[in-house]
Tab-separated table of C-alpha atoms and ligand atoms in Angstrom:
chain	number	residue	atom	x	y	z
F	148	MET	CA	160.316	82.173	137.230
F	149	LYS	CA	159.438	81.082	140.758
F	150	ALA	CA	157.782	77.734	141.405
F	151	TYR	CA	157.500	74.979	143.960
F	152	GLN	CA	158.552	71.373	143.561
F	153	ILE	CA	157.796	68.220	145.473
F	154	LYS	CA	158.609	64.535	144.954
F	155	ALA	CA	155.852	61.981	145.447
F	156	GLY	CA	156.339	60.282	148.797
F	157	ASP	CA	158.475	63.021	150.383
F	158	GLY	CA	155.516	64.280	152.440
F	159	LEU	CA	154.509	67.895	152.979
F	160	ALA	CA	157.997	68.674	154.368
F	161	GLY	CA	159.370	67.899	150.895
F	162	LEU	CA	157.858	71.043	149.325
F	163	ARG	CA	160.681	73.268	147.961
F	164	SER	CA	160.638	76.784	146.553
F	165	ILE	CA	162.704	76.919	143.341
F	166	GLU	CA	163.774	79.373	140.647
F	167	ARG	CA	163.739	78.180	137.016
F	168	PRO	CA	164.511	79.740	133.645
F	169	SER	CA	161.460	80.182	131.398
F	170	THR	CA	161.403	77.639	128.554
F	171	ASP	CA	160.918	78.547	124.888
F	172	LEU	CA	157.564	77.638	123.304
F	173	THR	CA	157.080	75.018	120.616
F	174	ALA	CA	154.598	75.789	117.824
F	175	ASN	CA	151.507	74.465	119.623
F	176	GLN	CA	152.284	75.747	123.125
F	177	VAL	CA	151.088	78.729	125.136
F	178	ARG	CA	152.679	80.448	128.100
F	179	VAL	CA	150.172	81.175	130.875
F	180	ARG	CA	150.968	83.518	133.745
F	181	ILE	CA	149.226	81.839	136.674
F	182	ALA	CA	147.103	84.087	138.904
F	183	ALA	CA	145.652	81.447	141.224
F	184	ALA	CA	146.086	77.724	141.864
F	185	ALA	CA	143.535	75.781	143.901
F	186	MET	CA	144.394	72.777	146.060
F	187	ASN	CA	142.779	69.354	146.102
F	188	TYR	CA	142.932	66.255	148.281
F	189	ARG	CA	144.888	64.585	145.431
F	190	ASP	CA	147.745	67.034	146.049
F	191	LEU	CA	148.089	65.665	149.587
F	192	SER	CA	147.898	62.108	148.206
F	193	PHE	CA	150.648	62.948	145.709
F	194	ALA	CA	152.910	64.421	148.408
F	195	ASN	CA	152.340	61.378	150.603
F	196	GLY	CA	153.126	58.937	147.790
F	197	GLN	CA	149.569	57.570	147.556
F	198	PHE	CA	148.767	58.892	144.083
F	199	HIS	CA	148.802	56.406	141.202
F	200	ASN	CA	151.429	56.598	138.480
F	201	SER	CA	153.632	59.247	140.135
F	202	PRO	CA	157.139	59.782	138.734
F	203	GLY	CA	160.263	59.232	140.819
F	204	HIS	CA	161.493	62.799	140.336
F	205	PRO	CA	160.287	66.114	141.794
F	206	LEU	CA	157.758	68.131	139.833
F	207	VAL	CA	155.673	71.282	140.168
F	208	PRO	CA	152.493	70.206	142.007
F	209	LEU	CA	148.791	71.146	141.660
F	210	VAL	CA	146.434	70.677	138.734
F	211	ASP	CA	144.074	73.625	139.230
F	212	GLY	CA	145.118	76.905	137.706
F	213	CYS	CA	143.714	80.121	136.292
F	214	GLY	CA	145.789	82.747	134.540
F	215	GLU	CA	146.430	84.843	131.483
F	216	VAL	CA	147.957	83.771	128.176
F	217	VAL	CA	151.083	85.915	127.760
F	218	GLU	CA	152.704	84.257	124.724
F	219	VAL	CA	151.547	81.838	122.007
F	220	GLY	CA	153.509	79.493	119.719
F	221	SER	CA	153.501	80.046	115.960
F	222	GLY	CA	150.853	77.362	115.320
F	223	VAL	CA	148.397	78.251	118.103
F	224	THR	CA	144.865	79.122	116.994
F	225	ARG	CA	142.806	78.470	120.179
F	226	PHE	CA	144.098	81.458	122.174
F	227	LYS	CA	145.858	84.773	121.897
F	228	SER	CA	147.772	86.880	124.404
F	229	GLY	CA	145.503	88.409	127.018
F	230	ASN	CA	142.993	85.521	127.082
F	231	LYS	CA	142.016	84.316	130.576
F	232	VAL	CA	142.228	80.538	130.797
F	233	ILE	CA	141.977	77.617	133.205
F	234	THR	CA	143.771	74.279	133.038
F	235	SER	CA	142.049	71.117	131.842
F	236	TYR	CA	142.704	68.222	134.272
F	237	TYR	CA	143.791	65.723	131.593
F	238	PRO	CA	145.448	67.652	128.738
F	239	ARG	CA	144.912	64.684	126.353
F	240	TRP	CA	141.274	63.904	127.246
F	241	ILE	CA	139.511	66.281	124.930
F	242	ASP	CA	136.133	64.543	124.569
F	243	GLY	CA	134.434	61.163	124.274
F	244	ALA	CA	134.998	57.969	126.203
F	245	ILE	CA	137.859	57.646	128.632
F	246	SER	CA	140.970	55.663	127.644
F	247	PRO	CA	144.324	54.936	129.311
F	248	LEU	CA	146.061	57.140	126.747
F	249	LYS	CA	143.754	60.094	127.419
F	250	THR	CA	144.242	59.923	131.185
F	251	ALA	CA	147.933	58.980	131.273
F	252	VAL	CA	148.982	62.534	132.090
F	253	SER	CA	147.546	65.178	134.425
F	254	PHE	CA	149.048	68.442	135.614
F	255	GLY	CA	150.876	68.251	138.928
F	256	ALA	CA	151.067	64.444	138.948
F	257	GLN	CA	152.882	63.211	135.811
F	258	VAL	CA	153.900	66.603	134.357
F	259	ASP	CA	154.591	69.985	135.971
F	260	GLY	CA	151.515	71.636	137.441
F	261	THR	CA	150.288	75.066	138.409
F	262	LEU	CA	152.088	76.009	141.640
F	263	ALA	CA	154.332	78.281	139.604
F	264	GLU	CA	154.378	81.807	138.209
F	265	GLU	CA	153.903	80.373	134.728
F	266	VAL	CA	152.879	77.170	132.971
F	267	VAL	CA	153.941	76.241	129.438
F	268	ALA	CA	151.797	73.563	127.780
F	269	SER	CA	149.860	72.704	124.624
F	270	ASP	CA	147.012	75.084	123.821
F	271	GLU	CA	144.755	71.983	123.927
F	272	ALA	CA	145.346	71.814	127.696
F	273	PHE	CA	143.439	75.022	128.505
F	274	VAL	CA	139.867	76.274	128.393
F	275	THR	CA	138.613	79.860	128.390
F	276	ALA	CA	137.872	80.876	131.992
F	277	PRO	CA	134.237	81.598	132.872
F	278	LEU	CA	133.186	85.229	132.627
F	279	GLY	CA	132.212	86.720	135.953
F	280	LEU	CA	134.518	84.677	138.180
F	281	ALA	CA	137.697	86.018	139.778
F	282	PRO	CA	140.829	83.908	139.107
F	283	ILE	CA	140.707	82.580	142.678
F	284	GLU	CA	137.207	81.216	141.977
F	285	ALA	CA	137.861	80.090	138.401
F	286	SER	CA	140.923	78.124	139.496
F	287	THR	CA	138.634	75.650	141.298
F	288	LEU	CA	136.864	74.375	138.164
F	289	PRO	CA	139.452	71.976	136.621
F	290	CYS	CA	139.444	69.327	139.378
F	291	ALA	CA	136.687	69.716	141.990
F	292	GLY	CA	134.309	71.536	139.642
F	293	VAL	CA	134.520	69.147	136.713
F	294	THR	CA	134.484	66.114	139.009
F	295	ALA	CA	131.244	67.311	140.617
F	296	TRP	CA	129.809	68.010	137.139
F	297	ASN	CA	130.729	64.556	135.861
F	298	ALA	CA	129.476	62.852	139.049
F	299	LEU	CA	126.090	64.572	138.969
F	300	PHE	CA	125.206	65.051	135.328
F	301	VAL	CA	127.325	62.621	133.285
F	302	ALA	CA	128.018	59.456	135.314
F	303	GLY	CA	125.256	60.211	137.847
F	304	SER	CA	122.546	61.026	135.250
F	305	ALA	CA	120.925	63.602	137.584
F	306	LYS	CA	118.074	65.640	136.079
F	307	PRO	CA	116.082	68.585	137.430
F	308	GLY	CA	114.101	67.233	140.370
F	309	SER	CA	116.566	64.411	141.134
F	310	SER	CA	117.676	63.834	144.713
F	311	VAL	CA	121.410	63.641	145.494
F	312	LEU	CA	123.523	62.762	148.529
F	313	LEU	CA	126.773	64.650	149.070
F	314	LEU	CA	129.306	63.375	151.601
F	315	GLY	CA	131.199	65.993	153.586
F	316	THR	CA	131.782	69.646	152.886
F	317	GLY	CA	135.093	69.502	151.015
F	318	GLY	CA	135.880	70.866	147.589
F	319	VAL	CA	134.039	68.308	145.426
F	320	SER	CA	130.959	68.095	147.638
F	321	LEU	CA	130.431	71.856	147.907
F	322	TRP	CA	130.906	72.255	144.168
F	323	ALA	CA	128.263	69.550	143.783
F	324	LEU	CA	125.989	71.419	146.208
F	325	MET	CA	126.246	74.659	144.225
F	326	LEU	CA	125.608	72.807	140.948
F	327	ALA	CA	122.722	70.845	142.454
F	328	LYS	CA	120.988	73.938	143.738
F	329	ALA	CA	121.382	75.791	140.423
F	330	ALA	CA	120.113	72.781	138.433
F	331	GLY	CA	117.010	72.161	140.549
F	332	LEU	CA	118.207	69.038	142.344
F	333	SER	CA	117.350	68.255	145.953
F	334	ALA	CA	120.601	67.795	147.915
F	335	ILE	CA	121.154	66.001	151.212
F	336	VAL	CA	124.543	66.818	152.774
F	337	ALA	CA	126.303	64.629	155.366
F	338	SER	CA	129.045	66.187	157.496
F	339	SER	CA	130.896	65.662	160.773
F	340	SER	CA	130.020	69.170	161.970
F	341	ASP	CA	126.695	70.807	162.815
F	342	ASP	CA	128.209	74.225	162.048
F	343	LYS	CA	129.187	73.073	158.569
F	344	LEU	CA	125.729	71.559	158.059
F	345	GLU	CA	124.130	74.870	158.962
F	346	ARG	CA	126.305	76.566	156.367
F	347	ALA	CA	125.363	73.864	153.829
F	348	ARG	CA	121.655	74.540	154.473
F	349	ALA	CA	122.293	78.265	153.957
F	350	LEU	CA	123.833	77.375	150.575
F	351	GLY	CA	120.736	75.398	149.571
F	352	ALA	CA	120.964	71.879	151.026
F	353	ALA	CA	117.417	70.555	151.353
F	354	ALA	CA	118.340	68.341	154.326
F	355	THR	CA	121.428	67.437	156.339
F	356	VAL	CA	122.750	64.630	158.500
F	357	ASN	CA	125.670	64.584	160.946
F	358	TYR	CA	127.540	61.320	160.213
F	359	ARG	CA	129.405	61.499	163.536
F	360	VAL	CA	126.194	61.763	165.543
F	361	MET	CA	124.446	59.203	163.302
F	362	PRO	CA	126.982	56.532	162.289
F	363	GLU	CA	124.181	54.681	160.440
F	364	TRP	CA	123.491	57.805	158.391
F	365	GLN	CA	122.174	55.803	155.447
F	366	ASP	CA	119.046	55.075	157.541
F	367	GLU	CA	118.505	58.804	158.024
F	368	VAL	CA	118.890	59.381	154.277
F	369	LEU	CA	116.245	56.687	153.662
F	370	ARG	CA	113.967	58.305	156.259
F	371	LEU	CA	114.454	61.751	154.700
F	372	THR	CA	113.474	60.354	151.291
F	373	GLY	CA	110.403	58.475	152.504
F	374	GLY	CA	112.219	55.142	152.261
F	375	ALA	CA	113.130	55.624	148.608
F	376	GLY	CA	116.815	56.629	148.812
F	377	VAL	CA	118.484	59.207	146.589
F	378	ASP	CA	118.870	59.088	142.815
F	379	THR	CA	122.608	59.873	142.872
F	380	VAL	CA	125.328	59.648	145.530
F	381	VAL	CA	128.585	61.568	145.066
F	382	GLU	CA	130.684	59.019	146.990
F	383	VAL	CA	133.928	60.651	148.151
F	384	GLY	CA	134.405	58.500	151.271
F	385	GLY	CA	135.572	55.130	149.910
F	386	GLU	CA	136.285	52.276	152.301
F	387	GLY	CA	134.282	53.598	155.267
F	388	THR	CA	131.240	54.865	153.375
F	389	LEU	CA	130.722	53.012	150.091
F	390	ALA	CA	128.490	50.203	151.381
F	391	ARG	CA	126.319	52.734	153.235
F	392	SER	CA	126.113	54.959	150.165
F	393	LEU	CA	124.802	52.001	148.165
F	394	LYS	CA	122.085	51.423	150.760
F	395	ALA	CA	121.160	55.121	150.540
F	396	THR	CA	120.807	54.870	146.742
F	397	ALA	CA	117.299	54.534	145.314
F	398	PRO	CA	116.321	51.620	143.066
F	399	GLY	CA	117.529	52.539	139.578
F	400	GLY	CA	119.827	55.143	141.083
F	401	THR	CA	123.600	55.566	140.821
F	402	THR	CA	126.415	55.593	143.361
F	403	VAL	CA	129.270	57.501	141.742
F	404	VAL	CA	132.601	56.461	143.267
F	405	VAL	CA	134.776	59.573	143.357
F	406	GLY	CA	137.129	59.369	146.332
F	407	ARG	CA	138.415	57.572	149.378
F	408	VAL	CA	138.958	60.054	152.177
F	409	THR	CA	138.157	57.309	154.725
F	410	GLY	CA	140.550	54.781	153.188
F	411	SER	CA	141.358	52.753	150.088
F	412	GLY	CA	140.908	49.262	151.502
F	413	PRO	CA	138.538	46.627	150.135
F	414	VAL	CA	134.795	47.032	150.635
F	415	SER	CA	132.464	44.095	151.106
F	416	ILE	CA	129.331	44.410	148.984
F	417	GLU	CA	126.827	41.642	148.343
F	418	PRO	CA	125.792	41.320	144.672
F	419	GLY	CA	122.203	41.630	145.873
F	420	ALA	CA	122.888	45.190	147.032
F	421	LEU	CA	123.018	46.104	143.352
F	422	ILE	CA	120.826	43.477	141.683
F	423	GLY	CA	117.584	43.852	143.624
F	424	GLY	CA	117.247	47.594	143.113
F	425	ALA	CA	118.980	47.588	139.700
F	426	LYS	CA	121.427	50.111	141.120
F	427	ARG	CA	124.459	51.377	139.235
F	428	LEU	CA	127.926	51.637	140.764
F	429	VAL	CA	130.283	53.680	138.629
F	430	GLY	CA	133.731	55.188	139.150
F	431	ILE	CA	134.888	58.432	137.614
F	432	THR	CA	138.125	60.338	137.284
F	433	ALA	CA	137.795	64.115	136.897
F	434	GLY	CA	136.413	64.778	133.414
F	435	SER	CA	137.200	65.600	129.798
F	436	ARG	CA	137.872	69.058	128.418
F	437	ALA	CA	134.413	68.949	126.829
F	438	MET	CA	132.869	68.431	130.295
F	439	LEU	CA	134.914	71.361	131.625
F	440	GLU	CA	133.610	73.532	128.780
F	441	GLN	CA	130.024	72.488	129.628
F	442	LEU	CA	130.694	73.422	133.254
F	443	VAL	CA	132.093	76.827	132.235
F	444	ARG	CA	128.910	77.538	130.223
F	445	PHE	CA	126.702	76.434	133.120
F	446	VAL	CA	128.617	78.634	135.571
F	447	GLU	CA	128.223	81.638	133.270
F	448	VAL	CA	124.489	81.054	132.726
F	449	SER	CA	123.622	80.164	136.326
F	450	GLY	CA	125.900	82.736	137.967
F	451	ILE	CA	127.002	80.278	140.645
F	452	ARG	CA	130.158	81.004	142.642
F	453	PRO	CA	132.375	78.276	144.080
F	454	VAL	CA	132.756	78.210	147.851
F	455	ILE	CA	136.243	79.429	148.816
F	456	ASP	CA	137.384	78.496	152.301
F	457	ARG	CA	140.723	80.294	152.477
F	458	VAL	CA	143.211	82.053	150.214
F	459	PHE	CA	146.968	81.849	150.848
F	460	ARG	CA	149.785	83.921	149.327
F	461	PHE	CA	152.316	82.234	147.012
F	462	ASP	CA	154.981	82.328	149.731
F	463	GLU	CA	152.537	80.558	152.090
F	464	ALA	CA	152.183	77.400	149.956
F	465	ALA	CA	153.410	75.139	152.775
F	466	ALA	CA	150.757	76.607	155.093
F	467	ALA	CA	148.109	75.979	152.417
F	468	TYR	CA	149.085	72.294	152.309
F	469	GLY	CA	148.890	72.169	156.121
F	470	HIS	CA	145.470	73.816	156.087
F	471	LEU	CA	144.074	71.252	153.642
F	472	ALA	CA	145.642	68.386	155.585
F	473	ALA	CA	144.011	69.601	158.819
F	474	SER	CA	140.635	68.929	157.125
F	475	GLN	CA	138.775	71.697	158.949
F	476	HIS	CA	137.948	73.502	155.710
F	477	PHE	CA	134.565	74.238	154.143
F	478	GLY	CA	135.080	74.484	150.374
F	479	LYS	CA	138.243	75.286	148.485
F	480	THR	CA	141.767	76.222	149.559
F	481	VAL	CA	143.404	78.488	146.975
F	482	ILE	CA	146.895	79.945	146.526
F	483	GLU	CA	147.048	83.401	144.939
F	484	ILE	CA	150.128	83.672	142.751
F	485	GLY	CA	149.798	86.897	140.789
F	486	SER	CA	147.094	89.287	139.681
R	264	LIG	N1	137.761	60.670	141.040
R	264	LIG	C1	138.181	61.907	140.820
R	264	LIG	O1	138.378	62.334	139.699
R	264	LIG	C2	138.386	62.814	141.968
R	264	LIG	C3	138.447	64.201	141.775
R	264	LIG	C4	138.540	65.024	142.887
R	264	LIG	C5	138.615	64.449	144.148
R	264	LIG	N2	138.629	63.093	144.266
R	264	LIG	C6	138.700	62.462	145.574
R	264	LIG	O2	137.505	62.792	146.267
R	264	LIG	C7	137.772	62.894	147.648
R	264	LIG	C8	137.365	64.278	148.126
R	264	LIG	O3	138.199	65.256	147.495
R	264	LIG	P1	138.118	66.781	147.940
R	264	LIG	O4	139.192	67.487	147.188
R	264	LIG	O5	136.723	67.265	147.888
R	264	LIG	O6	138.577	66.612	149.474
R	264	LIG	P2	138.460	67.604	150.701
R	264	LIG	O7	138.187	69.001	150.233
R	264	LIG	O8	139.664	67.368	151.539
R	264	LIG	O9	137.163	67.118	151.469
R	264	LIG	C9	137.113	65.929	152.169
R	264	LIG	C10	135.860	65.937	153.033
R	264	LIG	O10	135.480	64.599	153.263
R	264	LIG	C11	134.581	64.619	154.341
R	264	LIG	N3	134.649	63.363	155.073
R	264	LIG	C12	135.679	62.864	155.785
R	264	LIG	N4	135.321	61.683	156.360
R	264	LIG	C13	134.039	61.456	155.980
R	264	LIG	C14	133.099	60.428	156.260
R	264	LIG	N5	133.398	59.392	157.048
R	264	LIG	N6	131.862	60.523	155.714
R	264	LIG	C15	131.545	61.557	154.916
R	264	LIG	N7	132.384	62.579	154.623
R	264	LIG	C16	133.617	62.511	155.161
R	264	LIG	C17	134.962	65.821	155.220
R	264	LIG	O11	133.787	66.646	155.353
R	264	LIG	P3	133.259	67.231	156.758
R	264	LIG	O12	134.409	68.012	157.338
R	264	LIG	O13	132.099	68.073	156.383
R	264	LIG	O14	132.864	66.059	157.615
R	264	LIG	C18	136.051	66.525	154.394
R	264	LIG	O15	135.899	67.911	154.364
R	264	LIG	C19	139.278	62.587	147.802
R	264	LIG	O16	139.440	61.209	148.058
R	264	LIG	C20	139.843	62.920	146.444
R	264	LIG	O17	141.036	62.238	146.144
R	264	LIG	C21	138.521	62.270	143.210
């Protein structure tokens, strides 16, 4: 089977096309023919050697995949051949509270991922794909989709009527926008581009702010919310945005720390920034398989479609990495592998 490999730290130039024999299944494994694999910022971080706990050997990258079960091991009961499935970010985090054991392994970072014609893994590592979505769309649920779900509805405690702030128009933030709109939340989107903000409004953003034009964008968020701030911030910026996100958070609200696209350096926060307004600051990492299953059900009931920026062919994987790295995208970058 054809696949790609990359070693953490080798940079985007380290991506290699390889040919590998298919491996035999153990009793609890399934073989999934991958139809589409979506890309995430973490895949750039992995290539650049900035992803935690990366091995010193090359592996098949990417965590997001959608495909068809083509063979099952003798002990598999969850799936049968022909089932359409998506990967679960952490194969060992089935449900319940997070633990180091449950999150020790994720596809495309500690074990082989989805940038391949097939993936062989435990049947526990997959979830039935949502009805009504094409594989290109369904492949975006395991990382960006479940992270947005966790940030809004689990860690972020958002309820119908809540206000949320979404930073940028990348994969996580646009997933969060689609979920927010479908769940009756009021979303403010911050972006560097007026064009992207117009598109965000067309997708249902209640208000927008250009963070390039307004460097003190937290003041605009406070103005837009009548001085109150938002109930939940999906904080993907990190070093350059976290302190501002906290200021934009309403008393009793939650800043959910998801990412660090502006940098991973230390952030200076006074204790009073949290104490006075009884604000919560909470970090998350993707989500459990149970959260992914909740997201699948919500997608089926609500009919929402993820925002796809661009689809690349399998032989254009290097160009897909370059496209994501250029950071001009609006939504998800996906690689189509088969049909
Ligand atoms: N904790 C987790 O489990 C988890 C899961 C998924 C992702 N993440 C992390 O979350 C972050 C986003 O991931 P992604 O896949 O959505 O990335 P992405 O698709 O590359 O999107 C990044 C977006 O960040 C926005 N941005 C850049 N600088 C900004 C700033 N100063 N203020 C506000 N927005 C800014 C840009 O939006 P505009 O172009 O509109 O300005 C850009 O499109 C990454 O750090 C990633 O590693 C974490």
